[in-house]
Rosetta silent file (secondary structure, phi, psi, omega in degrees, C-alpha in Angstrom):
SEQUENCE: MKSCLASSLLMAGLLACGHPNPASSASPQGLAPESTARSPEDSRLELWEDLLRKHAVGGGLRYSGLAVDRALLEQYLAGVAEARIDTWSREQELAFRINAYNALVAEGMVRRYPDLISVIDIEGFFDAEKHTVAGEELTLNELERKALDLGEPRVHFAVVCASAGCPDLLGEAYDAERLEAQLAAQTSAFLADSTKGLRFDADSGTLWLSSIFDWYAKDFGGDAVAWILQHLPEDRAQEIRDAKPQVKFLDYDWAPNDRE
SCORE:     score description
SCORE:     0.000 S_00000001
   1 L     0.000  -45.696  179.819  145.584  146.198   23.396 S_00000001
   2 H   -60.620  -39.507  179.695  145.760  142.443   22.718 S_00000001
   3 H   -64.007  -42.739  179.711  149.536  142.561   23.256 S_00000001
   4 H   -65.227  -41.673 -178.752  149.134  144.404   26.562 S_00000001
   5 H   -64.565  -41.788  179.546  146.376  142.064   27.679 S_00000001
   6 H   -63.346  -40.615  178.943  148.468  138.995   26.832 S_00000001
   7 H   -63.538  -41.085 -179.372  151.430  140.416   28.740 S_00000001
   8 H   -63.946  -42.958 -179.833  149.230  141.136   31.742 S_00000001
   9 H   -65.314  -39.501  178.969  147.802  137.613   31.727 S_00000001
  10 H   -62.863  -43.392  179.790  151.279  136.104   31.414 S_00000001
  11 H   -63.351  -41.442 -179.886  152.557  138.156   34.369 S_00000001
  12 H   -62.206  -39.995  179.545  149.555  137.157   36.488 S_00000001
  13 H   -65.595  -40.442  178.889  150.210  133.504   35.716 S_00000001
  14 H   -64.525  -41.009  179.027  153.870  133.798   36.647 S_00000001
  15 H   -63.960  -40.561 -179.160  153.005  135.511   39.927 S_00000001
  16 H   -64.349  -40.687 -179.599  150.451  132.840   40.742 S_00000001
  17 H   -73.279  -33.292 -174.828  152.962  130.065   40.082 S_00000001
  18 H   -82.710  -16.074 -177.078  155.821  131.812   41.856 S_00000001
  19 L  -133.437   80.196 -178.270  153.918  132.664   45.059 S_00000001
  20 L   -63.424  153.663  178.712  151.713  129.757   46.165 S_00000001
  21 L   -71.463  117.832 -177.782  148.913  130.385   48.633 S_00000001
  22 H   -57.363  -32.418 -176.211  150.281  129.450   52.101 S_00000001
  23 H   -69.112  -23.329 -175.788  146.847  128.292   53.199 S_00000001
  24 H  -107.189   -0.276 -176.879  146.675  125.674   50.448 S_00000001
  25 L  -145.814   54.524  178.477  150.254  124.396   50.390 S_00000001
  26 L   -64.024  150.447 -177.774  151.648  124.045   53.880 S_00000001
  27 L   -66.980  152.640  178.755  154.984  122.290   54.075 S_00000001
  28 H   -57.655  -32.489 -179.071  155.001  118.542   54.867 S_00000001
  29 H   -69.479  -25.225 -174.534  156.853  119.317   58.082 S_00000001
  30 H   -97.008   -4.029 -176.388  154.102  121.650   59.265 S_00000001
  31 L  -137.566  116.389  179.202  151.058  119.507   58.499 S_00000001
  32 L   -70.475  146.573  176.853  150.557  115.962   59.713 S_00000001
  33 L   -58.062  145.170 -176.106  148.990  113.556   57.229 S_00000001
  34 H   -57.243  -33.365 -175.693  145.243  113.361   57.628 S_00000001
  35 H   -67.516  -18.928 -178.632  145.414  109.655   58.441 S_00000001
  36 H   -97.343   -0.707 -179.678  147.402  110.319   61.629 S_00000001
  37 L   -64.818  140.696 -179.790  145.023  112.920   63.055 S_00000001
  38 L   -76.330  134.106  177.892  143.581  111.918   66.427 S_00000001
  39 L   -87.211  163.431  175.354  139.874  111.176   66.427 S_00000001
  40 H   -56.455  -35.824  179.810  137.509  112.186   69.246 S_00000001
  41 H   -65.598  -36.581  176.293  137.401  108.519   70.236 S_00000001
  42 H   -59.291  -44.018 -178.703  141.211  108.460   70.588 S_00000001
  43 H   -66.573  -40.956  178.303  141.020  111.382   72.996 S_00000001
  44 H   -63.591  -43.623 -178.865  138.204  109.785   74.979 S_00000001
  45 H   -61.790  -39.793  178.831  140.086  106.512   75.203 S_00000001
  46 H   -63.282  -37.175  179.039  143.173  108.296   76.472 S_00000001
  47 H   -63.741  -47.227  179.125  141.099  109.940   79.204 S_00000001
  48 H   -65.839  -39.935  178.951  139.744  106.596   80.445 S_00000001
  49 H   -63.244  -40.602  178.091  143.168  104.987   80.211 S_00000001
  50 H   -61.179  -41.109  179.219  144.701  107.767   82.313 S_00000001
  51 H   -64.783  -41.276  179.124  142.053  107.218   84.994 S_00000001
  52 H   -66.383  -44.378 -179.164  142.706  103.484   85.043 S_00000001
  53 H   -63.501  -26.835 -178.418  146.468  103.867   85.216 S_00000001
  54 H   -85.908  -36.577 -169.147  146.011  106.228   88.130 S_00000001
  55 H  -119.928  -11.129  176.948  143.328  104.426   90.148 S_00000001
  56 E   -80.884  121.547 -175.425  143.223  100.731   89.121 S_00000001
  57 E  -137.132  127.879  173.749  145.144   98.790   91.757 S_00000001
  58 L    54.345   36.177  178.065  145.460   95.050   92.292 S_00000001
  59 L    84.459   -2.560  177.946  142.554   94.168   90.046 S_00000001
  60 E  -125.815 -159.176 -179.677  140.197   96.646   91.700 S_00000001
  61 E  -129.029  144.234  172.508  139.741  100.395   91.966 S_00000001
  62 L   -89.749   92.399 -172.232  140.788  102.989   94.484 S_00000001
  63 H   -68.500  -27.231  177.907  137.386  104.677   94.683 S_00000001
  64 H   -62.751  -42.509  178.260  138.558  107.425   97.017 S_00000001
  65 H   -71.366  -39.732  179.525  140.964  108.660   94.354 S_00000001
  66 H   -65.233  -31.842  177.548  138.500  108.171   91.528 S_00000001
  67 H   -62.925  -35.675  177.114  135.974  110.240   93.471 S_00000001
  68 H   -65.399  -35.369 -179.445  138.436  113.139   93.382 S_00000001
  69 L   -97.103   24.843 -175.736  138.666  112.727   89.600 S_00000001
  70 H   -58.737  -35.698 -179.506  134.929  112.260   89.160 S_00000001
  71 H   -61.441  -37.297  178.429  134.682  115.207   86.749 S_00000001
  72 H   -69.463  -38.325  176.846  137.130  113.477   84.389 S_00000001
  73 H   -63.135  -42.830  179.020  135.161  110.243   84.615 S_00000001
  74 H   -67.462  -32.151  175.900  131.962  112.109   83.780 S_00000001
  75 H   -64.286  -43.049  177.007  133.739  113.802   80.875 S_00000001
  76 H   -61.690  -44.136 -177.532  134.650  110.396   79.481 S_00000001
  77 H   -69.599  -27.329  173.608  131.080  109.141   79.909 S_00000001
  78 H   -63.679  -38.387  176.166  129.717  112.219   78.151 S_00000001
  79 H   -68.029  -36.664  176.204  131.782  111.133   75.165 S_00000001
  80 H   -61.073  -40.346 -177.367  130.449  107.586   75.500 S_00000001
  81 H   -63.703  -37.933 -172.933  126.914  108.938   75.381 S_00000001
  82 H  -101.513    2.803 -178.287  127.388  110.847   72.129 S_00000001
  83 L   -60.120  142.744  175.591  129.743  108.446   70.326 S_00000001
  84 L  -110.279  112.392 -170.410  128.776  107.467   66.789 S_00000001
  85 L  -114.026    8.878 -174.114  129.725  103.868   66.209 S_00000001
  86 L   -56.665  -35.269 -174.921  127.763  102.976   63.057 S_00000001
  87 L  -102.109    8.478 -176.976  130.861  102.676   60.871 S_00000001
  88 L   -75.971  156.635  173.927  133.184  101.111   63.436 S_00000001
  89 L   -73.671  166.391  177.047  134.741   97.687   63.083 S_00000001
  90 H   -57.758  -43.364 -177.875  133.643   94.815   65.308 S_00000001
  91 H   -65.664  -39.680  177.889  136.809   95.174   67.373 S_00000001
  92 H   -63.663  -44.837 -179.642  136.304   98.909   67.844 S_00000001
  93 H   -65.888  -41.207 -179.259  132.713   98.436   68.959 S_00000001
  94 H   -62.269  -47.727  178.520  133.610   95.584   71.281 S_00000001
  95 H   -61.739  -41.995  179.542  136.378   97.550   72.989 S_00000001
  96 H   -59.478  -45.800 -176.385  134.094  100.582   73.236 S_00000001
  97 H   -70.686  -36.171  175.776  131.301   98.632   74.930 S_00000001
  98 H   -63.925  -47.930  178.660  133.642   96.934   77.405 S_00000001
  99 H   -60.195  -43.090 -179.335  135.181  100.271   78.375 S_00000001
 100 H   -61.338  -44.721  179.536  131.754  101.876   78.655 S_00000001
 101 H   -58.938  -51.551 -177.094  130.504   99.101   80.939 S_00000001
 102 H   -63.037  -38.094  179.634  133.490   99.302   83.265 S_00000001
 103 H   -70.121  -38.194  179.280  133.366  103.093   83.413 S_00000001
 104 H   -68.337  -38.686  175.218  129.624  103.151   84.119 S_00000001
 105 H   -62.759  -45.072  178.883  130.014  100.629   86.926 S_00000001
 106 H   -60.561  -41.680  179.316  132.838  102.724   88.373 S_00000001
 107 H   -64.736  -37.170  178.104  130.696  105.864   88.136 S_00000001
 108 H   -63.036  -34.371  177.193  127.866  104.080   89.926 S_00000001
 109 H   -75.399  -44.227 -179.083  130.195  103.316   92.815 S_00000001
 110 H   -63.149  -36.130 -179.738  131.781  106.772   92.880 S_00000001
 111 H   -61.766  -26.940 -178.419  128.338  108.393   92.878 S_00000001
 112 H  -100.955   -4.167 -178.241  127.619  106.609   96.158 S_00000001
 113 L   -63.377  139.851    8.651  131.073  107.096   97.674 S_00000001
 114 L   -91.470    9.144 -179.636  131.967  106.934  100.552 S_00000001
 115 L   -84.454   69.801 -178.394  128.937  104.735  101.253 S_00000001
 116 L   -79.884  121.637  174.687  130.258  101.752   99.328 S_00000001
 117 L  -128.460  169.275  179.087  127.998   98.730   99.484 S_00000001
 118 L   -62.763  139.237  179.528  127.770   95.624   97.370 S_00000001
 119 H   -62.474  -25.610 -179.659  126.274   96.271   93.952 S_00000001
 120 H   -68.576  -19.223  179.161  123.966   93.319   94.528 S_00000001
 121 H   -95.398    1.270  177.639  122.334   95.345   97.311 S_00000001
 122 L   -96.974  109.466 -175.510  121.709   98.380   95.078 S_00000001
 123 L   -59.022  126.853  175.288  118.221   97.976   93.665 S_00000001
 124 L    76.152    9.856 -175.637  118.173   98.131   89.882 S_00000001
 125 L   -57.750  -41.814 -177.149  121.914   98.667   89.517 S_00000001
 126 L   -97.873  -29.905 -170.093  122.180   96.211   86.634 S_00000001
 127 L  -119.997    5.358 -179.825  118.667   95.898   85.268 S_00000001
 128 L  -130.920  -43.837  179.664  116.841   99.189   85.878 S_00000001
 129 L   -63.210  130.552 -178.044  119.223  102.163   85.918 S_00000001
 130 L  -101.635  145.907  179.158  119.565  103.534   82.386 S_00000001
 131 E  -135.145  144.688  178.749  122.709  104.971   80.823 S_00000001
 132 E   -88.306  119.618 -179.454  123.228  106.695   77.489 S_00000001
 133 E  -131.095  112.974 -179.297  125.666  104.746   75.328 S_00000001
 134 L    52.285   41.586  175.911  126.186  105.806   71.713 S_00000001
 135 L    83.867   -1.953  179.301  122.788  107.476   71.725 S_00000001
 136 E  -107.273  146.087  174.408  120.922  104.498   73.218 S_00000001
 137 E   -93.023  114.380 -173.799  119.395  104.235   76.684 S_00000001
 138 E  -133.417  146.399  166.501  120.653  100.953   78.126 S_00000001
 139 L   -80.553  168.971  177.267  120.891   99.174   81.449 S_00000001
 140 H   -62.629  -39.410  177.809  124.213   97.591   82.342 S_00000001
 141 H   -62.118  -40.456  179.454  122.783   94.161   81.565 S_00000001
 142 H   -67.737  -38.325  178.127  121.664   95.357   78.139 S_00000001
 143 H   -64.691  -44.560  177.778  125.049   96.919   77.454 S_00000001
 144 H   -61.025  -41.331 -179.144  126.846   93.717   78.394 S_00000001
 145 H   -65.244  -37.135  177.341  124.516   91.709   76.159 S_00000001
 146 H   -62.630  -36.281  176.261  125.220   93.984   73.191 S_00000001
 147 H   -68.627  -44.536 -179.365  128.921   93.273   73.663 S_00000001
 148 H   -65.541  -32.302 -179.853  128.340   89.528   73.976 S_00000001
 149 L   -67.450   -9.122  174.537  126.140   89.523   70.882 S_00000001
 150 L   -80.840    4.219  172.959  129.251   90.432   68.894 S_00000001
 151 L    83.577   33.703 -177.679  130.239   86.801   69.335 S_00000001
 152 L  -133.713   93.692 -179.391  132.951   87.069   71.983 S_00000001
 153 H   -64.560  -19.320  179.749  132.332   85.126   75.238 S_00000001
 154 H   -68.717   -5.684  170.919  135.625   86.415   76.665 S_00000001
 155 H   -53.242  -33.554 -178.283  133.752   89.639   77.335 S_00000001
 156 H   -61.826  -19.626  179.849  132.873   87.928   80.622 S_00000001
 157 H  -102.830    6.748  179.690  136.515   88.239   81.700 S_00000001
 158 L  -114.400  -37.207  177.866  136.775   91.890   80.684 S_00000001
 159 L   -79.823  138.918 -172.885  133.643   93.500   82.132 S_00000001
 160 L  -127.093  124.346 -173.550  133.928   94.075   85.870 S_00000001
 161 L   -96.965   30.112  175.235  130.936   94.486   88.172 S_00000001
 162 L    61.430   28.845 -177.666  132.804   96.201   91.032 S_00000001
 163 E  -128.450  153.233 -177.454  132.892   92.971   93.038 S_00000001
 164 L   -63.848  -29.575 -179.439  135.660   90.783   94.418 S_00000001
 165 L   -77.933  -10.236  178.914  134.320   87.744   92.558 S_00000001
 166 L   -72.424  161.061  167.678  134.617   89.484   89.201 S_00000001
 167 L   -56.436  155.553  178.470  137.650   89.100   86.967 S_00000001
 168 L   -63.319  143.938  176.252  140.358   91.604   87.811 S_00000001
 169 L   -74.326  125.976  177.335  139.951   95.048   86.298 S_00000001
 170 L   -67.578  136.953 -176.452  142.535   95.618   83.587 S_00000001
 171 L   -83.850   24.399  176.958  144.703   98.621   84.370 S_00000001
 172 L  -151.507  161.770  178.637  144.402  100.023   80.860 S_00000001
 173 L   -74.575  148.658  171.825  141.650  100.774   78.374 S_00000001
 174 L   -79.539  138.300  174.356  140.618   98.167   75.840 S_00000001
 175 L  -142.880  160.413 -171.286  141.252   99.189   72.252 S_00000001
 176 L   -57.768  -40.251 -175.407  140.844   97.529   68.876 S_00000001
 177 L   -69.950  -32.207 -178.130  144.557   97.102   68.171 S_00000001
 178 L  -101.039   -1.858 -165.866  145.321   95.408   71.494 S_00000001
 179 H   -57.128  -48.469 -177.740  141.957   93.702   72.000 S_00000001
 180 H   -59.454  -46.626  179.497  142.869   90.112   71.124 S_00000001
 181 H   -64.883  -38.738 -179.833  145.944   90.151   73.359 S_00000001
 182 H   -65.553  -46.085 -179.939  144.015   91.848   76.160 S_00000001
 183 H   -66.096  -38.620  178.376  141.139   89.353   76.083 S_00000001
 184 H   -63.559  -43.028 -179.614  143.526   86.407   75.911 S_00000001
 185 H   -66.540  -41.632  179.489  145.466   87.684   78.917 S_00000001
 186 H   -63.929  -41.268  179.689  142.307   88.357   80.933 S_00000001
 187 H   -64.215  -47.053 -179.981  140.967   84.884   80.192 S_00000001
 188 H   -61.267  -42.739 -178.759  144.223   83.181   81.161 S_00000001
 189 H   -64.613  -41.031 -178.455  144.502   85.186   84.366 S_00000001
 190 H   -68.291  -42.257 -179.659  140.947   84.400   85.440 S_00000001
 191 H   -70.792  -18.586  178.005  141.274   80.677   84.755 S_00000001
 192 L   -89.857   -6.656 -177.264  144.549   80.654   86.700 S_00000001
 193 L   -91.051  105.089 -175.953  142.941   82.271   89.754 S_00000001
 194 L   -73.722  -12.827 -179.110  141.966   79.461   92.118 S_00000001
 195 L   -82.827  -24.362 -176.458  140.107   81.822   94.447 S_00000001
 196 L  -146.643  -10.164 -177.492  137.459   82.891   91.955 S_00000001
 197 L  -103.384  -64.231 -177.421  138.064   81.481   88.474 S_00000001
 198 E  -152.338  133.329  174.958  138.939   77.781   88.480 S_00000001
 199 E  -138.330  125.739  179.339  140.156   75.354   91.104 S_00000001
 200 E  -109.119  119.916  178.143  140.759   71.668   90.465 S_00000001
 201 E  -102.389   98.602 -176.555  140.817   69.356   93.470 S_00000001
 202 L   -65.335  -33.841 -177.658  142.437   66.166   92.217 S_00000001
 203 L   -63.219  -41.682 -178.643  141.942   64.350   95.538 S_00000001
 204 L   -96.418   -6.805 -178.301  138.161   64.714   95.461 S_00000001
 205 L    66.147   39.898 -177.038  137.865   64.784   91.686 S_00000001
 206 E  -119.902  132.085  175.181  136.082   68.136   91.795 S_00000001
 207 E  -106.898  110.682  179.682  136.403   71.001   89.354 S_00000001
 208 E   -93.379  127.639 -178.077  135.335   74.242   90.987 S_00000001
 209 E  -123.787  154.549  172.365  134.349   77.002   88.572 S_00000001
 210 L   -57.786  145.806  177.135  133.258   80.605   88.864 S_00000001
 211 L   -62.087  -16.797  176.090  129.491   81.014   88.934 S_00000001
 212 H   -55.542  -37.643 -178.119  129.935   83.026   85.731 S_00000001
 213 H   -73.842  -18.650  175.403  130.169   79.691   83.900 S_00000001
 214 H   -84.714  -49.604 -176.898  126.872   78.617   85.452 S_00000001
 215 H   -65.302  -34.814 -172.875  124.928   81.834   84.882 S_00000001
 216 L  -119.252   36.864 -176.701  126.127   82.332   81.307 S_00000001
 217 H   -55.462  -36.666 -178.530  126.594   78.758   80.103 S_00000001
 218 H   -61.772  -33.543  179.808  124.904   79.533   76.773 S_00000001
 219 H   -66.952  -20.107  179.325  127.567   82.124   75.969 S_00000001
 220 H  -103.384   29.778  176.179  130.153   79.333   76.213 S_00000001
 221 L    76.394   13.917  179.470  128.361   77.126   73.715 S_00000001
 222 L    82.504   -5.950  179.260  126.281   75.350   76.343 S_00000001
 223 L  -137.406   85.717 -174.973  129.305   73.396   77.601 S_00000001
 224 H   -61.949  -37.627 -177.793  131.444   75.629   79.775 S_00000001
 225 H   -63.729  -44.472  178.415  133.879   72.850   80.695 S_00000001
 226 H   -61.066  -40.213  178.911  134.651   72.061   77.056 S_00000001
 227 H   -64.068  -45.145 -178.904  135.184   75.757   76.387 S_00000001
 228 H   -60.899  -44.402 -177.894  137.476   76.102   79.399 S_00000001
 229 H   -60.708  -29.824  177.516  139.593   73.106   78.398 S_00000001
 230 H   -73.248  -16.222 -175.797  140.255   74.753   75.052 S_00000001
 231 L  -113.857   11.407  175.012  141.615   77.819   76.845 S_00000001
 232 L  -102.103  157.479  170.431  143.853   76.119   79.411 S_00000001
 233 L   -55.205  143.159 -170.705  147.478   75.077   78.930 S_00000001
 234 H   -58.462  -39.908 -179.023  147.375   71.623   77.329 S_00000001
 235 H   -65.331  -38.193  178.089  148.966   69.772   80.253 S_00000001
 236 H   -68.309  -42.827  179.810  146.475   71.302   82.672 S_00000001
 237 H   -62.591  -41.069 -178.792  143.556   70.583   80.363 S_00000001
 238 H   -67.082  -37.258  177.321  144.615   66.945   79.934 S_00000001
 239 H   -58.776  -42.414 -179.284  144.889   66.463   83.690 S_00000001
 240 H   -71.829  -40.655  177.982  141.289   67.600   84.071 S_00000001
 241 H   -58.879  -46.476 -177.291  140.055   65.517   81.125 S_00000001
 242 H   -62.969  -32.565 -177.277  141.652   62.375   82.545 S_00000001
 243 H   -77.465  -21.315 -175.870  140.055   62.944   85.948 S_00000001
 244 L    44.594   60.454 -170.255  136.537   63.335   84.542 S_00000001
 245 L   -74.491  161.713  168.383  135.715   65.524   87.537 S_00000001
 246 E   -79.915  137.740 -177.853  132.454   66.492   89.114 S_00000001
 247 E   -99.703  129.788  173.664  131.740   70.167   88.430 S_00000001
 248 E  -131.524  162.758 -176.357  130.740   72.531   91.206 S_00000001
 249 E  -115.697  136.007  179.603  130.490   76.312   91.301 S_00000001
 250 L   -69.948  145.580  172.760  132.264   78.679   93.656 S_00000001
 251 L   -64.230  135.264 -178.188  130.236   81.072   95.765 S_00000001
 252 L   -83.120  131.028 -179.242  130.408   84.482   94.135 S_00000001
 253 L   -92.321  108.158 -177.555  131.983   87.185   96.282 S_00000001
 254 L   -92.202    8.940  177.218  129.899   90.360   95.911 S_00000001
 255 L   -62.933  144.674 -179.467  132.041   92.455   98.267 S_00000001
 256 E   -57.248  143.341  179.139  133.139   95.753   96.656 S_00000001
 257 L   -87.882   43.188 -178.757  136.449   95.585   94.772 S_00000001
 258 E   -75.403  137.473  178.325  137.669   98.689   96.597 S_00000001
 259 L  -124.489  101.224 -179.831  141.431   99.078   96.956 S_00000001
 260 L  -102.550    0.000    0.000  142.432  101.600   99.604 S_00000001
């Protein structure tokens, strides 16, 4: 009996070793490494990026087209509402909040389409209407402040309030890996835009700045001009330093950033 039992056990062991369970040992070619699996956030980001690539034009949005794709926009925002960001890096959270802000502003415009009016004329658009973002009920102003509280004043050149005076809307989603390059490019572009960012009149010795630098001076260390000079090409910055200009602020253009 012992001999038979030993033989049976030996045979069972050989069979087990010779015929692995397919469910527990898929070939490397058939199973991607766990680290490369797409997260829900990756899929959400791709959805928002597709919408931007399709409808962001010339620094604004084609709201007529976005209205057609409103269901996709709402699908993205549903993901924004339920996102869990507790374990995310600073860069991931920052990109998430910028994207959420821009998408919520766009949804607010699309919801009213085709009756597009200036956001400044929509009561409570920024400080009363609540939106669910990562499980929190926030106004747009509160959402923007949460992004700024991460210690990045260049958020001001990434969030877009659906107005012509805002920085141009980036035609792609912000993400952690590209964030530094994206923010640097947005800042440079805004400071190079003489119609709404910065204009230096050497003849009159006047430095005209976006009202953003007036309204949010504290975010720029209390000295917006010093901050700006650090982010301009050195020759341009030196020209302004030497002139010791008078600072004035450009009128903010609240017309919708619609691109038809």
